[in-house]
CSV table of C-alpha atoms and ligand atoms in Angstrom, one decimal:
chain,number,residue,atom,x,y,z
I,132,UNK,CA,0.0,0.0,0.0
I,133,UNK,CA,1.9,3.1,-1.2
I,134,UNK,CA,2.1,5.9,1.4
I,135,UNK,CA,1.7,9.4,0.2
I,136,UNK,CA,2.4,12.8,1.8
I,137,UNK,CA,0.2,15.6,0.5
I,138,UNK,CA,1.6,19.1,1.0
I,139,UNK,CA,-1.2,21.5,0.2
I,140,UNK,CA,-2.4,24.5,2.1
I,141,UNK,CA,-5.7,24.8,0.3
I,142,UNK,CA,-8.2,23.0,2.5
I,143,UNK,CA,-10.5,22.2,-0.3
I,144,UNK,CA,-7.9,20.7,-2.7
I,145,UNK,CA,-6.3,18.9,0.2
I,146,UNK,CA,-9.5,17.2,1.3
I,147,UNK,CA,-10.2,16.2,-2.3
I,148,UNK,CA,-6.8,14.7,-2.7
I,149,UNK,CA,-7.0,12.8,0.6
I,150,UNK,CA,-10.4,11.4,-0.3
I,151,UNK,CA,-9.2,10.3,-3.8
I,152,UNK,CA,-5.9,8.8,-2.6
I,153,UNK,CA,-7.6,7.0,0.3
I,154,UNK,CA,-10.2,5.5,-2.1
I,155,UNK,CA,-7.3,4.4,-4.3
I,156,UNK,CA,-6.1,2.5,-1.1
I,157,UNK,CA,-3.1,4.7,-0.5
I,158,UNK,CA,-2.0,5.6,3.0
I,159,UNK,CA,-2.2,9.4,3.2
I,160,UNK,CA,-0.7,12.0,5.5
I,161,UNK,CA,-1.1,15.6,4.8
I,162,UNK,CA,0.3,19.0,5.9
I,163,UNK,CA,-0.2,22.6,4.9
I,164,UNK,CA,3.3,24.1,5.1
I,165,UNK,CA,6.8,23.3,3.8
I,166,UNK,CA,8.3,23.0,7.3
I,167,UNK,CA,5.7,20.5,8.4
I,168,UNK,CA,6.5,18.5,5.2
I,169,UNK,CA,10.2,18.5,6.2
I,170,UNK,CA,9.3,17.2,9.6
I,171,UNK,CA,7.1,14.5,8.1
I,172,UNK,CA,9.7,13.2,5.7
I,173,UNK,CA,12.2,13.3,8.5
I,174,UNK,CA,10.0,11.1,10.6
I,175,UNK,CA,8.1,8.8,8.2
I,176,UNK,CA,8.8,6.9,5.1
I,177,UNK,CA,6.7,7.9,2.1
I,178,UNK,CA,6.6,6.4,-1.4
I,179,UNK,CA,5.7,9.7,-3.0
I,180,UNK,CA,5.2,13.4,-2.0
I,181,UNK,CA,2.7,15.6,-3.8
I,182,UNK,CA,4.1,19.1,-3.3
I,183,UNK,CA,2.0,22.3,-3.9
I,184,UNK,CA,4.2,25.1,-5.1
I,185,UNK,CA,2.2,27.9,-3.5
I,186,UNK,CA,2.7,27.3,0.2
I,187,UNK,CA,2.4,30.0,2.8
I,188,UNK,CA,5.8,29.6,4.4
I,189,UNK,CA,8.4,28.8,1.7
I,190,UNK,CA,8.6,29.3,-2.0
I,191,UNK,CA,8.0,26.0,-3.8
I,192,UNK,CA,11.5,25.8,-5.3
I,193,UNK,CA,13.0,26.4,-1.8
I,194,UNK,CA,10.8,23.8,-0.3
I,195,UNK,CA,11.8,21.3,-3.0
I,196,UNK,CA,15.5,22.0,-2.4
I,197,UNK,CA,15.1,21.5,1.4
I,198,UNK,CA,13.2,18.2,0.8
I,199,UNK,CA,15.9,17.1,-1.5
I,200,UNK,CA,18.4,17.9,1.2
I,201,UNK,CA,17.1,15.2,3.4
I,202,UNK,CA,15.3,12.6,1.2
I,203,UNK,CA,15.2,10.9,-2.2
I,204,UNK,CA,11.5,10.3,-2.0
I,205,UNK,CA,9.8,10.9,-5.4
I,206,UNK,CA,8.2,14.3,-5.5
I,207,UNK,CA,5.4,15.3,-7.8
I,208,UNK,CA,4.9,19.1,-8.1
I,209,UNK,CA,1.4,20.4,-8.2
I,210,UNK,CA,1.3,23.9,-9.6
I,211,UNK,CA,-1.3,26.4,-10.6
I,212,UNK,CA,1.4,28.2,-12.5
I,213,UNK,CA,1.8,26.9,-16.0
I,214,UNK,CA,5.2,28.4,-16.3
I,215,UNK,CA,7.3,26.1,-18.5
I,216,UNK,CA,10.7,27.5,-17.5
I,217,UNK,CA,9.9,27.2,-13.8
I,218,UNK,CA,8.7,23.6,-14.3
I,219,UNK,CA,11.9,22.7,-16.2
I,220,UNK,CA,14.0,24.3,-13.4
I,221,UNK,CA,12.1,22.3,-10.7
I,222,UNK,CA,12.5,19.0,-12.7
I,223,UNK,CA,16.2,19.8,-12.8
I,224,UNK,CA,16.2,20.6,-9.1
I,225,UNK,CA,15.0,17.1,-8.3
I,226,UNK,CA,11.2,17.0,-8.9
I,227,UNK,CA,10.1,13.7,-10.5
I,228,UNK,CA,7.1,15.0,-12.3
I,229,UNK,CA,4.5,17.7,-12.2
I,230,UNK,CA,0.8,18.4,-12.5
I,231,UNK,CA,-0.8,21.6,-13.5
I,232,UNK,CA,-3.8,22.6,-11.5
I,233,UNK,CA,-6.6,21.9,-11.9
I,234,UNK,CA,-5.9,18.2,-12.6
I,235,UNK,CA,-8.2,15.3,-12.7
I,236,UNK,CA,-7.9,12.4,-10.3
I,237,UNK,CA,-7.2,10.1,-13.3
I,238,UNK,CA,-4.3,12.3,-14.3
I,239,UNK,CA,-2.9,12.2,-10.8
I,240,UNK,CA,-3.3,8.5,-10.6
I,241,UNK,CA,-1.4,8.0,-13.9
I,242,UNK,CA,1.4,10.2,-12.9
I,243,UNK,CA,1.7,8.6,-9.5
I,244,UNK,CA,1.7,5.1,-10.9
I,245,UNK,CA,4.5,6.1,-13.3
I,246,UNK,CA,6.6,7.7,-10.6
I,247,UNK,CA,6.1,4.7,-8.3
I,248,UNK,CA,7.1,2.3,-11.1
I,249,UNK,CA,10.2,4.3,-11.8
I,250,UNK,CA,11.3,4.5,-8.2
I,251,UNK,CA,10.7,0.8,-7.7
I,252,UNK,CA,12.7,0.1,-10.9
I,253,UNK,CA,15.5,2.3,-9.6
I,254,UNK,CA,16.4,-0.4,-7.1
I,255,UNK,CA,15.1,-2.0,-4.0
I,256,UNK,CA,18.1,-1.1,-1.9
I,257,UNK,CA,17.2,2.3,-0.4
I,258,UNK,CA,19.9,4.9,-0.4
I,259,UNK,CA,21.1,6.0,3.0
I,260,UNK,CA,19.2,8.9,4.5
I,261,UNK,CA,20.6,12.3,3.5
I,262,UNK,CA,22.5,14.2,6.1
I,263,UNK,CA,22.8,18.0,6.0
I,264,UNK,CA,26.4,19.0,5.9
I,265,UNK,CA,27.6,22.6,6.4
I,266,UNK,CA,31.3,23.0,7.1
I,267,UNK,CA,32.1,20.7,10.1
I,268,UNK,CA,28.4,20.6,11.0
I,269,UNK,CA,26.6,17.4,10.2
I,270,UNK,CA,22.9,17.0,10.9
I,271,UNK,CA,20.9,13.8,10.5
I,272,UNK,CA,17.2,14.9,10.6
I,273,UNK,CA,16.0,11.3,10.6
I,274,UNK,CA,17.9,10.3,13.7
I,275,UNK,CA,17.7,13.8,15.1
I,276,UNK,CA,21.4,13.8,15.7
I,277,UNK,CA,23.9,16.6,15.1
I,278,UNK,CA,27.7,16.6,15.1
I,279,UNK,CA,30.2,19.3,15.0
I,280,UNK,CA,33.7,18.3,13.8
I,281,UNK,CA,32.8,14.7,14.6
I,282,UNK,CA,31.6,15.4,18.1
I,283,UNK,CA,28.0,14.7,19.0
I,284,UNK,CA,26.0,17.8,20.0
I,285,UNK,CA,23.7,17.5,22.9
I,286,UNK,CA,20.8,19.6,21.8
I,287,UNK,CA,17.3,20.2,23.0
I,288,UNK,CA,14.4,19.6,20.7
I,289,UNK,CA,14.1,23.3,19.9
I,290,UNK,CA,17.8,23.8,19.5
I,291,UNK,CA,17.9,20.9,17.0
I,292,UNK,CA,14.9,22.3,15.1
I,293,UNK,CA,16.5,25.7,15.0
I,294,UNK,CA,19.8,24.4,13.8
I,295,UNK,CA,18.2,22.1,11.2
I,296,UNK,CA,16.0,24.9,9.8
I,297,UNK,CA,19.0,27.3,9.4
I,298,UNK,CA,21.4,24.6,8.1
I,299,UNK,CA,18.8,23.6,5.5
I,300,UNK,CA,19.3,27.0,3.9
I,301,UNK,CA,23.0,27.8,4.5
I,302,UNK,CA,24.0,31.4,3.8
I,303,UNK,CA,20.5,32.6,3.6
I,304,UNK,CA,19.4,35.3,6.1
I,305,UNK,CA,16.3,34.0,7.8
I,306,UNK,CA,14.1,36.8,9.2
I,307,UNK,CA,13.2,36.5,12.9
I,308,UNK,CA,9.6,36.5,12.1
I,309,UNK,CA,10.1,33.4,9.9
I,310,UNK,CA,12.1,31.6,12.6
I,311,UNK,CA,9.3,32.3,15.1
I,312,UNK,CA,6.7,31.0,12.7
I,313,UNK,CA,8.6,28.0,11.5
I,314,UNK,CA,10.5,26.8,14.5
I,315,UNK,CA,8.2,28.0,17.2
I,316,UNK,CA,5.0,27.9,15.3
I,317,UNK,CA,4.0,31.3,16.5
I,318,UNK,CA,2.9,34.2,14.4
I,319,UNK,CA,4.2,36.8,16.8
I,320,UNK,CA,6.4,36.8,19.9
I,321,UNK,CA,9.2,38.1,21.8
I,322,UNK,CA,12.6,38.5,20.1
I,323,UNK,CA,14.1,37.4,23.3
I,324,UNK,CA,12.8,33.9,22.8
I,325,UNK,CA,14.9,33.5,19.7
I,326,UNK,CA,17.9,35.3,21.3
I,327,UNK,CA,17.9,33.0,24.3
I,328,UNK,CA,17.8,29.8,22.2
I,329,UNK,CA,20.4,31.2,19.8
I,330,UNK,CA,22.8,31.9,22.6
I,331,UNK,CA,22.3,28.4,24.0
I,332,UNK,CA,22.9,27.0,20.6
I,333,UNK,CA,26.0,29.1,20.1
I,334,UNK,CA,27.4,27.9,23.4
I,335,UNK,CA,27.0,24.3,22.3
I,336,UNK,CA,28.7,25.1,19.0
I,337,UNK,CA,31.5,26.7,20.9
I,338,UNK,CA,31.1,30.2,19.6
I,339,UNK,CA,29.8,33.6,20.8
I,340,UNK,CA,27.8,36.3,19.2
I,341,UNK,CA,30.9,38.5,19.2
I,342,UNK,CA,33.0,35.8,17.6
I,343,UNK,CA,30.6,33.9,15.4
I,344,UNK,CA,31.6,30.8,13.4
I,345,UNK,CA,28.4,29.3,12.0
I,346,UNK,CA,25.6,31.5,13.5
I,347,UNK,CA,25.6,35.1,12.3
I,348,UNK,CA,23.0,37.5,13.6
I,349,UNK,CA,22.3,40.5,11.4
I,350,UNK,CA,20.9,43.0,13.8
I,351,UNK,CA,17.3,44.0,13.0
I,352,UNK,CA,17.2,41.6,10.0
I,353,UNK,CA,17.7,38.0,11.0
I,354,UNK,CA,20.0,35.1,11.4
I,355,UNK,CA,22.0,33.0,9.0
I,356,UNK,CA,24.1,29.9,9.3
I,357,UNK,CA,27.1,29.5,7.1
I,358,UNK,CA,30.3,27.5,7.2
I,359,UNK,CA,33.2,29.4,8.9
I,360,UNK,CA,35.5,31.1,6.5
I,361,UNK,CA,38.6,30.2,8.3
I,362,UNK,CA,39.6,28.0,11.3
I,363,UNK,CA,38.7,29.6,14.6
I,364,UNK,CA,41.3,31.8,16.2
I,365,UNK,CA,43.1,30.0,19.0
I,366,UNK,CA,43.4,32.0,22.2
I,367,UNK,CA,46.9,33.2,22.7
G,605,LIG,CA1,-1.3,26.6,-2.3
């Protein structure tokens, strides 16, 4: 029984997809944001992901890139935009197929069957789960383990989520508002919440705000994670 993850924020489309896929005897889980989708694929095994491009939290291309950072699961893009150059780009970025909305259930079934056939043909031995690697940082979202230069980091759930979210988009400045929404699932809140967790995370990474290595705070803008440019300075 193939298991499917439906990533779709439109409640109506989502219910219709769930109903159809369940009737076609698929096991279905569904979420409405890209970050939830990342959590899902980190925790469960799916045979195929149906990914809506217009999600409230992340641009579709960004969501696909992050998914590809942690899993090889076949991804079918569902898009309302019939933009050929974008579709080509997404297929090059690791999408397995696409559907232009509105699509019929027959069309979806045919595409899914083809994708499932291809992924089965691609080999029964599953590739090892992807690990996010940024500099000496290595994060395994499936096992929820993180290492720095080969040493296991002892992180709380929130610290791990924060680190994984930032490491999934290295070099990108993530606004605080977005961190709050994605990691804390809050639409508003105190900047201090983020600062406190960042400072704990920094301590565990062996760095400080004044001497950052991986975590860089851009005052009034956001936070980014990037590999250190040079080895850390040794105290004299
Ligand atoms: Ca949408």
